[in-house]
Amino acid sequence: MSAANCPETPRQKMIGMMYLVLTAMLALNVSADVLNGFTLVHASLNESKSTTEMQNTILYGQFEDLKSQNPGRVGEWLEKANAVKAKTAEMYQMIEDLKVDIVKQADGADGDVNNIKSKSNLDAGGQVALVTGRAKKMKEAIELYRDEMLKYVGKDSAKANYLNRTYNTGMITKENGDKISWEGAIFESMPVVASITLLTKVQADLKHTELEVVNYLKGQIDAGDFRVNKIEGLVISESNYVTRGGRYSAKIVLAAQDSTKKPTITVNGKQLDGNEYIVQAGSVGTFPVKGTIRLPRPDGSTAEYDFESSYIVGEPTAIISADMMNVLYAGIQNPISVSVPGVPAQNINVSVNNGALSRTAKGWNINPRVGQDCNISVSAKMADGRVQTIGSKPFRVKPLPPPIAYIEFRDDKGHLQQYKGTKPFPKAQLVGSNGIRAALDDADLDVRYQVLGFDVNFFDSMGNTIIETSNNNSFSDKQMATMRQMPRGRKFFISRVRAKGPDGIERILPPIEVIVN
């Protein structure tokens, strides 16, 4: 499988996860186990690099083979691939030199990157990379490398996103909210083994990037060419479904045909004048379309290609459905879907006998009047230009059902919830609520209602009713003040909730019994 189809192997993903886990553990405690964990990740990264280097070697070999076959076409792409190879090697070596110097700073002149003795040394990385400015130069070089690779794959958004994500050298936010530079996160007070592992990961990314970019360049050699390894006859019809009285129309062509040579086409025993087959659909049923395409070869012989298809002739029908349910509601826009098999949507006409009709991007909206059924009629412009009546369907028209009033509030997780009464309601959520809302208790109807006002019926210690009124959908100051003073277990009622829907009708909704918890 090519690198383009599989940017990260399971092993690479596992190494990345191990790195994240170890980095998090490092922030808590630099123990021997954590340091040894970085050693394991470092070894795995080295193995991953070796595998990618092997893939790169094979890829460059394939490039050279292609050049030997077609130097003119492949030459420019191989030149770009070699530029990627050189730039990657330069960047890789800069990081390798920095790794060697950090380990020697920690372990002495005989320090070995692959066998670090002073793994927990927290100063060597900063002294070699930060104090000298080499870390900043490395970051700038990585940014230049990223920008140069983007020039090669800029048209491939997936690869461009990969490069920007992999070589993101912006500020890093710590768990405590503090920000630290990219180079600081690698070298500042970091154990030597951690810094070396992070640098090795960058090297592994470089090798993988080289594989991705060079493989992309290889794919561009003949990206604009058409590949043809099979010639076959095709029947291209405007529609395989034809209504009675309409026409079936199809084009018979050769895939990868030579436009300078005209084939001889025979359909159902009759030779065509050109490549278009038209027959009148006089009866209902399934009808075959089969024949032969004959094309002269350069040597004078004739190649024959058989083809076979069929088309269906049916009675004209219209599919009419209300998107919400099998009834229409007065006073609102009811979405309607209408289709006619074999007819494009733009050639379908719809009319109604009750209400206003408007066309939308997905179909039609009907706003009917209550008290009369709505009959939807459909006609269509056929392929031959005729306008044909297809059918009609009646729908019952009903007034909108009354909505249910509820208190809108947010739960402990911040999610909007509905309190409809009869059970204890936490006082904190009550006083923090958004007020009174109204909606249909029906998931099939998405209808918005506006709450115009409501009363709250409180009871004093003598049992007397105290009514406070709100003239909108929010609790008034007096209502809210009274609710804040109510003890646990006390009840009150929200009544005379006035709501208006899109049909313009104002309704009084059932009361809500509230039990303060």
Coordinates of C-alpha atoms in Angstrom, one line a residue:
M1 CA 0.0 0.0 0.0
S2 CA 1.4 3.4 -1.0
A3 CA 2.2 6.1 1.5
A4 CA -0.4 8.3 0.0
N5 CA -3.1 5.9 0.9
C6 CA -1.8 5.2 4.4
P7 CA -0.1 8.3 5.9
E8 CA 0.4 6.6 9.4
T9 CA 0.9 2.9 10.1
P10 CA -0.6 1.4 13.3
R11 CA 2.9 1.2 14.7
Q12 CA 3.4 5.0 14.1
K13 CA 0.1 5.7 15.8
M14 CA 1.1 3.6 18.8
I15 CA 4.4 5.4 19.1
G16 CA 2.7 8.7 19.0
M17 CA 0.3 7.7 21.8
M18 CA 3.2 6.3 23.9
Y19 CA 4.9 9.7 23.5
L20 CA 1.9 11.6 24.7
V21 CA 1.4 9.4 27.7
L22 CA 5.1 9.6 28.7
T23 CA 5.1 13.4 28.3
A24 CA 2.1 13.6 30.6
M25 CA 3.8 11.3 33.1
L26 CA 6.9 13.4 32.9
A27 CA 5.0 16.5 33.9
L28 CA 4.1 14.7 37.1
N29 CA 7.2 12.8 38.1
V30 CA 10.5 12.1 36.5
S31 CA 10.9 8.5 37.7
A32 CA 13.2 5.8 36.4
D33 CA 10.2 4.0 34.8
V34 CA 9.3 7.2 32.9
L35 CA 12.8 7.7 31.7
N36 CA 13.0 4.0 30.6
G37 CA 9.7 4.5 28.8
F38 CA 11.3 7.3 26.8
T39 CA 14.1 5.0 25.9
L40 CA 11.6 2.4 24.6
V41 CA 9.8 5.1 22.5
H42 CA 13.2 6.3 21.2
A43 CA 14.1 2.8 20.0
S44 CA 10.7 2.4 18.4
L45 CA 11.1 5.7 16.6
N46 CA 14.5 4.5 15.2
E47 CA 12.9 1.3 13.9
S48 CA 10.1 3.3 12.3
K49 CA 12.7 5.6 10.7
S50 CA 14.5 2.6 9.3
T51 CA 11.3 1.2 7.8
T52 CA 10.5 4.6 6.2
E53 CA 14.1 4.9 4.8
M54 CA 13.7 1.5 3.2
Q55 CA 10.4 2.6 1.6
N56 CA 12.1 5.8 0.3
T57 CA 15.0 3.8 -1.2
I58 CA 12.4 1.6 -3.1
L59 CA 10.5 4.8 -4.2
Y60 CA 13.6 6.5 -5.6
G61 CA 14.5 3.3 -7.4
Q62 CA 11.1 3.3 -9.1
F63 CA 11.6 6.9 -10.0
E64 CA 14.9 6.0 -11.7
D65 CA 13.3 3.1 -13.6
L66 CA 10.6 5.5 -14.9
K67 CA 13.2 8.0 -16.0
S68 CA 15.0 5.3 -18.0
Q69 CA 11.7 4.6 -19.9
N70 CA 10.7 8.2 -20.5
P71 CA 13.4 10.7 -19.6
G72 CA 11.6 13.7 -21.1
R73 CA 8.5 13.3 -19.0
V74 CA 10.0 12.0 -15.8
G75 CA 13.1 14.2 -15.6
E76 CA 11.5 17.3 -14.1
W77 CA 9.6 15.3 -11.4
L78 CA 12.7 13.3 -10.5
E79 CA 14.6 16.6 -10.2
K80 CA 12.0 17.8 -7.7
A81 CA 12.1 14.5 -5.8
N82 CA 15.9 14.8 -5.5
A83 CA 15.5 18.3 -4.2
V84 CA 13.1 17.0 -1.5
K85 CA 15.6 14.3 -0.7
A86 CA 18.5 16.8 -0.3
K87 CA 16.5 19.2 1.8
T88 CA 15.3 16.4 4.1
A89 CA 18.8 15.1 4.5
E90 CA 20.0 18.6 5.4
M91 CA 17.3 19.1 8.0
Y92 CA 17.8 15.6 9.4
Q93 CA 21.5 16.1 9.9
M94 CA 21.0 19.4 11.6
I95 CA 18.9 17.7 14.2
E96 CA 21.3 14.7 14.5
D97 CA 24.2 17.0 15.2
L98 CA 22.2 18.7 17.9
K99 CA 21.3 15.3 19.5
V100 CA 24.9 14.3 19.5
D101 CA 26.1 17.5 21.2
I102 CA 23.4 17.3 23.9
V103 CA 24.3 13.7 24.8
K104 CA 28.0 14.6 24.9
Q105 CA 27.2 17.6 27.2
A106 CA 25.4 15.1 29.5
D107 CA 27.7 12.0 29.3
G108 CA 31.0 13.4 28.1
A109 CA 32.9 13.1 24.9
D110 CA 32.1 9.4 24.5
G111 CA 28.3 10.0 24.8
D112 CA 26.1 7.8 22.6
V113 CA 22.7 9.0 21.4
N114 CA 21.4 5.4 21.4
N115 CA 22.8 4.6 24.9
I116 CA 22.3 7.6 27.1
K117 CA 23.8 7.4 30.6
S118 CA 22.6 10.6 32.2
K119 CA 19.0 10.2 31.2
S120 CA 17.6 12.5 33.9
N121 CA 20.0 15.4 33.3
L122 CA 17.8 18.5 33.1
D123 CA 20.4 21.0 32.0
A124 CA 22.2 19.6 29.0
G125 CA 19.4 20.3 26.5
G126 CA 18.9 23.9 27.5
Q127 CA 22.7 24.6 27.6
V128 CA 23.3 23.2 24.1
A129 CA 20.1 24.3 22.4
L130 CA 18.6 27.3 24.1
V131 CA 21.6 29.2 25.4
T132 CA 23.4 29.0 22.1
G133 CA 20.4 29.8 20.0
R134 CA 20.6 26.5 18.1
A135 CA 17.0 25.6 19.1
K136 CA 15.7 28.8 17.5
K137 CA 17.7 28.2 14.3
M138 CA 16.3 24.6 14.2
K139 CA 12.8 25.8 14.5
E140 CA 13.2 28.4 11.8
A141 CA 14.8 25.7 9.5
I142 CA 11.8 23.4 10.2
E143 CA 9.4 26.2 9.2
L144 CA 11.3 26.8 6.0
Y145 CA 11.3 23.1 5.3
R146 CA 7.6 22.9 5.9
D147 CA 6.9 25.9 3.5
E148 CA 9.1 24.3 0.8
M149 CA 7.3 21.0 1.0
L150 CA 4.0 22.9 0.8
K151 CA 5.1 24.3 -2.6
Y152 CA 5.3 20.7 -3.9
V153 CA 1.9 19.5 -2.6
G154 CA 0.0 22.7 -2.3
K155 CA -2.8 21.4 -4.6
D156 CA -3.4 18.4 -2.3
S157 CA -5.3 19.8 0.7
A158 CA -5.0 16.6 2.8
K159 CA -1.2 16.6 2.5
A160 CA -1.0 20.4 3.1
N161 CA -3.0 19.9 6.3
Y162 CA -0.7 17.0 7.3
L163 CA 2.4 19.3 6.8
N164 CA 0.9 22.2 8.8
R165 CA -0.2 19.9 11.6
T166 CA 3.1 18.0 11.8
Y167 CA 5.4 21.0 11.7
N168 CA 3.3 23.4 13.9
T169 CA 5.9 25.4 15.8
G170 CA 3.6 27.8 17.5
M171 CA 3.3 28.5 21.2
I172 CA 2.2 25.6 23.4
T173 CA -0.3 26.0 26.2
K174 CA 0.5 24.0 29.4
E175 CA -2.1 22.3 31.6
N176 CA -1.9 25.3 34.0
G177 CA -2.7 27.7 31.2
D178 CA 0.9 29.1 30.9
K179 CA 2.3 29.4 27.4
I180 CA 5.8 28.1 26.3
S181 CA 7.6 28.3 23.1
W182 CA 7.9 25.2 20.9
E183 CA 11.7 25.0 21.5
G184 CA 11.2 25.6 25.2
A185 CA 8.8 22.6 25.4
I186 CA 11.6 20.4 24.0
F187 CA 14.6 21.6 25.9
E188 CA 13.7 23.8 28.9
S189 CA 14.3 21.7 32.1
M190 CA 13.7 18.5 30.2
P191 CA 15.5 15.3 30.8
V192 CA 18.1 14.5 28.2
V193 CA 16.3 11.3 27.2
A194 CA 13.0 13.2 26.6
S195 CA 14.7 15.9 24.5
I196 CA 16.5 13.3 22.4
T197 CA 13.2 11.3 21.9
L198 CA 11.4 14.4 20.8
L199 CA 14.1 15.2 18.3
T200 CA 14.1 11.7 17.0
K201 CA 10.3 12.0 16.5
V202 CA 11.0 15.1 14.4
Q203 CA 13.5 13.1 12.4
A204 CA 10.9 10.3 11.9
D205 CA 8.4 12.9 10.7
L206 CA 11.0 14.2 8.2
K207 CA 11.5 10.7 6.7
H208 CA 7.7 10.2 6.5
T209 CA 7.2 13.6 4.9
E210 CA 9.9 12.8 2.4
L211 CA 8.0 9.6 1.5
E212 CA 4.7 11.4 1.2
V213 CA 6.0 14.3 -0.9
V214 CA 8.1 12.1 -3.3
N215 CA 5.3 9.6 -3.7
Y216 CA 3.0 12.6 -4.5
L217 CA 5.5 13.8 -7.1
K218 CA 5.7 10.4 -8.7
G219 CA 2.0 10.3 -9.0
Q220 CA 2.1 13.6 -10.9
I221 CA 4.2 12.2 -13.8
D222 CA 1.1 11.0 -15.7
A223 CA -1.7 12.5 -13.7
G224 CA -3.2 14.2 -16.7
D225 CA -3.2 11.1 -18.9
F226 CA -6.1 8.8 -19.7
R227 CA -5.5 5.2 -19.1
V228 CA -7.3 2.8 -21.4
N229 CA -7.0 -1.0 -21.2
K230 CA -10.5 -2.0 -22.3
I231 CA -12.8 -1.1 -25.1
E232 CA -16.5 -1.8 -24.7
G233 CA -19.9 -0.7 -26.1
L234 CA -22.1 1.5 -23.9
V235 CA -25.8 2.5 -24.0
I236 CA -26.3 6.0 -22.6
S237 CA -30.0 6.7 -22.1
E238 CA -31.7 9.8 -20.8
S239 CA -33.8 7.5 -18.6
N240 CA -34.3 3.8 -18.3
Y241 CA -37.9 4.4 -17.2
V242 CA -40.4 5.8 -19.8
T243 CA -44.0 6.6 -19.3
R244 CA -46.6 5.3 -21.9
G245 CA -46.8 7.8 -24.7
G246 CA -43.3 9.1 -24.1
R247 CA -40.1 8.2 -26.0
Y248 CA -37.0 6.2 -25.0
S249 CA -33.8 7.8 -26.2
A250 CA -30.2 6.5 -25.9
K251 CA -26.8 7.0 -27.3
I252 CA -24.7 4.0 -28.3
V253 CA -21.0 4.7 -27.9
L254 CA -17.6 3.0 -27.5
A255 CA -15.7 3.7 -24.4
A256 CA -12.3 5.2 -25.4
Q257 CA -13.5 5.6 -28.9
D258 CA -11.4 7.2 -31.6
S259 CA -13.2 10.4 -32.8
T260 CA -11.5 10.2 -36.2
K261 CA -13.2 6.9 -37.0
K262 CA -17.0 6.4 -37.0
P263 CA -18.2 2.9 -36.0
T264 CA -21.1 1.1 -37.6
I265 CA -23.9 0.5 -35.0
T266 CA -26.7 -2.1 -35.3
V267 CA -29.5 -2.1 -32.7
N268 CA -32.2 -4.8 -32.6
G269 CA -31.3 -5.8 -36.1
K270 CA -31.4 -2.2 -37.6
Q271 CA -28.4 -0.2 -38.5
L272 CA -28.3 3.4 -37.1
D273 CA -27.5 6.6 -38.9
G274 CA -25.2 7.9 -36.3
N275 CA -25.1 6.8 -32.6
E276 CA -28.6 7.8 -31.3
Y277 CA -31.3 5.2 -30.9
I278 CA -34.9 6.5 -30.5
V279 CA -38.1 4.4 -30.4
Q280 CA -41.7 5.3 -29.5
A281 CA -43.0 3.8 -26.3
G282 CA -46.4 2.5 -27.2
S283 CA -47.1 -0.1 -24.6
V284 CA -46.2 -1.0 -21.0
G285 CA -43.4 -3.5 -20.3
T286 CA -39.6 -4.2 -20.5
F287 CA -37.9 -3.9 -23.8
P288 CA -34.4 -5.0 -24.9
V289 CA -31.7 -2.9 -26.5
K290 CA -29.0 -5.1 -27.9
G291 CA -26.7 -5.0 -30.9
T292 CA -23.2 -4.7 -32.2
I293 CA -20.6 -1.9 -32.8
R294 CA -18.2 -2.5 -35.6
L295 CA -14.9 -0.5 -35.8
P296 CA -12.2 -0.9 -38.5
R297 CA -8.7 -1.7 -37.2
P298 CA -5.5 -0.1 -38.6
D299 CA -4.6 -3.4 -40.3
G300 CA -7.9 -3.4 -42.2
S301 CA -9.8 -6.0 -40.1
T302 CA -12.9 -5.2 -38.2
A303 CA -13.4 -5.4 -34.5
E304 CA -16.9 -6.2 -33.2
Y305 CA -18.2 -5.2 -29.7
D306 CA -21.6 -6.5 -28.5
F307 CA -23.8 -4.5 -26.1
E308 CA -27.0 -5.2 -24.3
S309 CA -29.4 -3.2 -22.2
S310 CA -33.1 -2.7 -21.6
Y311 CA -35.7 0.0 -20.7
I312 CA -39.0 -0.1 -18.9
V313 CA -42.2 1.5 -20.1
G314 CA -44.8 2.2 -17.3
E315 CA -47.9 4.2 -16.8
P316 CA -47.4 7.8 -15.8
T317 CA -47.3 8.1 -11.9
A318 CA -46.5 10.8 -9.4
I319 CA -45.2 10.3 -6.0
I320 CA -46.6 12.9 -3.6
S321 CA -45.8 12.9 0.1
A322 CA -46.0 15.4 3.0
D323 CA -42.6 15.5 4.6
M324 CA -44.1 15.8 8.2
M325 CA -46.9 13.3 8.0
N326 CA -50.0 12.3 6.0
V327 CA -52.0 15.5 6.9
L328 CA -51.4 19.2 6.3
Y329 CA -51.7 21.8 9.0
A330 CA -53.4 25.2 8.4
G331 CA -51.5 28.4 8.9
I332 CA -48.0 27.0 8.5
Q333 CA -45.6 26.0 5.7
N334 CA -46.0 22.3 5.1
P335 CA -43.0 20.8 3.1
I336 CA -44.1 18.6 0.2
S337 CA -42.0 16.2 -1.8
V338 CA -43.1 15.4 -5.4
S339 CA -41.3 13.2 -7.9
V340 CA -42.2 11.5 -11.2
P341 CA -40.0 8.6 -12.2
G342 CA -37.9 9.4 -15.3
V343 CA -38.7 13.1 -15.2
P344 CA -36.2 15.7 -13.9
A345 CA -37.4 17.8 -11.0
Q346 CA -37.3 21.1 -13.0
N347 CA -39.8 19.6 -15.4
I348 CA -42.4 18.8 -12.7
N349 CA -45.3 21.3 -12.1
V350 CA -47.5 21.2 -8.9
S351 CA -50.8 23.0 -8.2
V352 CA -53.2 23.0 -5.2
N353 CA -56.9 23.9 -4.8
N354 CA -56.6 25.2 -1.2
G355 CA -53.9 27.5 0.1
A356 CA -50.6 29.1 -1.1
L357 CA -47.9 27.1 -2.9
S358 CA -44.2 28.0 -3.1
R359 CA -41.2 26.2 -4.5
T360 CA -38.1 25.6 -2.4
A361 CA -34.7 24.1 -3.0
K362 CA -35.8 20.7 -1.9
G363 CA -39.4 20.7 -3.1
W364 CA -42.5 22.7 -2.3
N365 CA -44.2 24.4 0.7
I366 CA -48.0 24.5 1.1
N367 CA -49.9 26.8 3.5
P368 CA -53.5 25.6 3.4
R369 CA -56.7 27.0 5.0
V370 CA -58.5 25.1 7.6
G371 CA -62.0 23.6 6.9
Q372 CA -61.3 22.2 3.4
D373 CA -59.2 19.3 2.1
C374 CA -56.2 20.1 -0.1
N375 CA -55.9 18.4 -3.4
I376 CA -52.3 18.4 -4.9
S377 CA -52.2 17.9 -8.7
V378 CA -49.0 17.1 -10.7
S379 CA -48.1 17.5 -14.4
A380 CA -44.8 17.1 -16.1
K381 CA -43.0 18.2 -19.3
M382 CA -42.0 15.0 -21.1
A383 CA -38.8 14.4 -23.1
D384 CA -40.6 15.2 -26.4
G385 CA -41.8 18.6 -25.1
R386 CA -45.4 17.5 -24.2
V387 CA -47.0 18.5 -20.9
Q388 CA -48.8 15.5 -19.4
T389 CA -51.1 15.3 -16.4
I390 CA -49.6 12.7 -14.1
G391 CA -51.9 12.5 -11.1
S392 CA -53.2 14.0 -7.9
K393 CA -53.5 13.2 -4.2
P394 CA -55.9 14.6 -1.5
F395 CA -54.7 15.6 2.0
R396 CA -56.7 16.3 5.1
V397 CA -56.2 19.8 6.6
K398 CA -56.2 20.2 10.3
P399 CA -55.6 23.1 12.7
L400 CA -52.4 23.1 14.6
P401 CA -52.7 21.3 17.9
P402 CA -52.2 23.3 21.1
P403 CA -48.6 23.3 22.5
I404 CA -47.5 22.4 26.0
A405 CA -46.0 25.0 28.3
Y406 CA -42.8 24.3 30.2
I407 CA -40.0 25.9 32.2
E408 CA -36.7 26.0 30.2
F409 CA -33.6 25.5 32.3
R410 CA -30.1 24.2 32.2
D411 CA -29.0 21.0 34.1
D412 CA -25.7 20.6 35.9
K413 CA -23.9 19.8 32.6
G414 CA -25.3 23.0 30.9
H415 CA -27.8 21.2 28.7
L416 CA -31.1 22.8 28.0
Q417 CA -34.0 20.8 29.7
Q418 CA -37.8 21.1 30.0
Y419 CA -39.7 21.1 33.3
K420 CA -43.4 20.3 32.7
G421 CA -44.5 20.1 36.3
T422 CA -45.8 17.6 38.9
K423 CA -42.4 16.5 40.2
P424 CA -39.9 18.3 42.5
F425 CA -37.8 21.0 40.8
P426 CA -34.5 22.1 42.3
K427 CA -34.8 25.7 43.5
A428 CA -31.4 26.7 42.1
Q429 CA -32.4 25.6 38.6
L430 CA -35.8 27.3 39.0
V431 CA -34.4 30.7 39.8
G432 CA -31.8 30.3 37.1
S433 CA -34.2 29.3 34.4
N434 CA -34.8 31.0 31.1
G435 CA -38.5 31.5 31.7
I436 CA -41.6 29.9 30.1
R437 CA -41.5 28.3 26.6
A438 CA -44.1 26.4 24.6
A439 CA -43.8 23.6 22.0
L440 CA -45.8 20.9 20.5
D441 CA -45.6 17.6 22.3
D442 CA -45.0 15.9 18.9
A443 CA -41.5 15.1 17.5
D444 CA -42.9 15.1 13.9
L445 CA -43.9 18.8 14.0
D446 CA -41.2 21.4 14.3
V447 CA -43.4 24.5 15.0
R448 CA -42.2 27.5 17.0
Y449 CA -44.5 29.2 19.5
Q450 CA -44.1 32.6 21.1
V451 CA -45.1 32.9 24.8
L452 CA -46.8 36.3 25.2
G453 CA -47.4 36.2 29.0
F454 CA -48.4 34.1 32.0
D455 CA -49.6 34.3 35.6
V456 CA -47.9 32.7 38.7
N457 CA -50.3 31.7 41.5
F458 CA -48.6 31.7 44.9
F459 CA -50.2 30.8 48.3
D460 CA -49.5 32.5 51.5
S461 CA -49.5 30.9 55.0
M462 CA -53.3 31.4 55.3
G463 CA -54.0 29.7 52.0
N464 CA -54.8 32.9 50.1
T465 CA -53.8 33.1 46.4
I466 CA -51.4 35.7 45.3
I467 CA -51.2 36.2 41.5
E468 CA -48.2 37.8 39.9
T469 CA -48.3 38.5 36.1
S470 CA -45.6 38.5 33.5
N471 CA -46.2 40.1 30.1
N472 CA -43.5 38.2 28.2
N473 CA -41.9 34.8 28.4
S474 CA -39.6 35.6 31.3
F475 CA -40.3 35.6 35.0
S476 CA -40.9 39.1 36.4
D477 CA -38.9 40.5 39.2
K478 CA -41.8 40.0 41.7
Q479 CA -42.3 36.4 40.5
M480 CA -38.6 35.7 40.9
A481 CA -38.3 37.3 44.3
T482 CA -41.2 35.3 45.6
M483 CA -39.8 32.0 44.3
R484 CA -36.4 32.7 45.9
Q485 CA -38.2 33.0 49.3
M486 CA -40.2 29.7 49.0
P487 CA -39.3 26.9 51.3
R488 CA -38.7 23.3 50.2
G489 CA -41.9 21.4 49.4
R490 CA -44.0 24.5 48.7
K491 CA -46.1 24.4 45.5
F492 CA -47.2 27.1 43.1
F493 CA -49.0 27.2 39.7
I494 CA -48.2 28.8 36.4
S495 CA -51.5 29.5 34.7
R496 CA -53.0 31.5 31.8
V497 CA -49.9 30.9 29.6
R498 CA -50.7 32.8 26.4
A499 CA -48.8 31.5 23.3
K500 CA -49.1 32.4 19.6
G501 CA -48.0 30.1 16.8
P502 CA -47.1 30.7 13.1
D503 CA -50.8 30.5 12.3
G504 CA -51.3 33.7 14.3
I505 CA -53.8 32.2 16.7
E506 CA -53.4 33.0 20.4
R507 CA -54.0 30.1 22.7
I508 CA -54.3 29.7 26.5
L509 CA -52.2 26.7 27.5
P510 CA -52.8 24.2 30.4
P511 CA -51.2 25.2 33.8
I512 CA -47.9 23.9 35.2
E513 CA -47.8 22.7 38.9
V514 CA -44.3 23.5 40.3
I515 CA -43.0 21.7 43.5
V516 CA -40.0 23.5 44.9
N517 CA -37.2 21.2 46.0

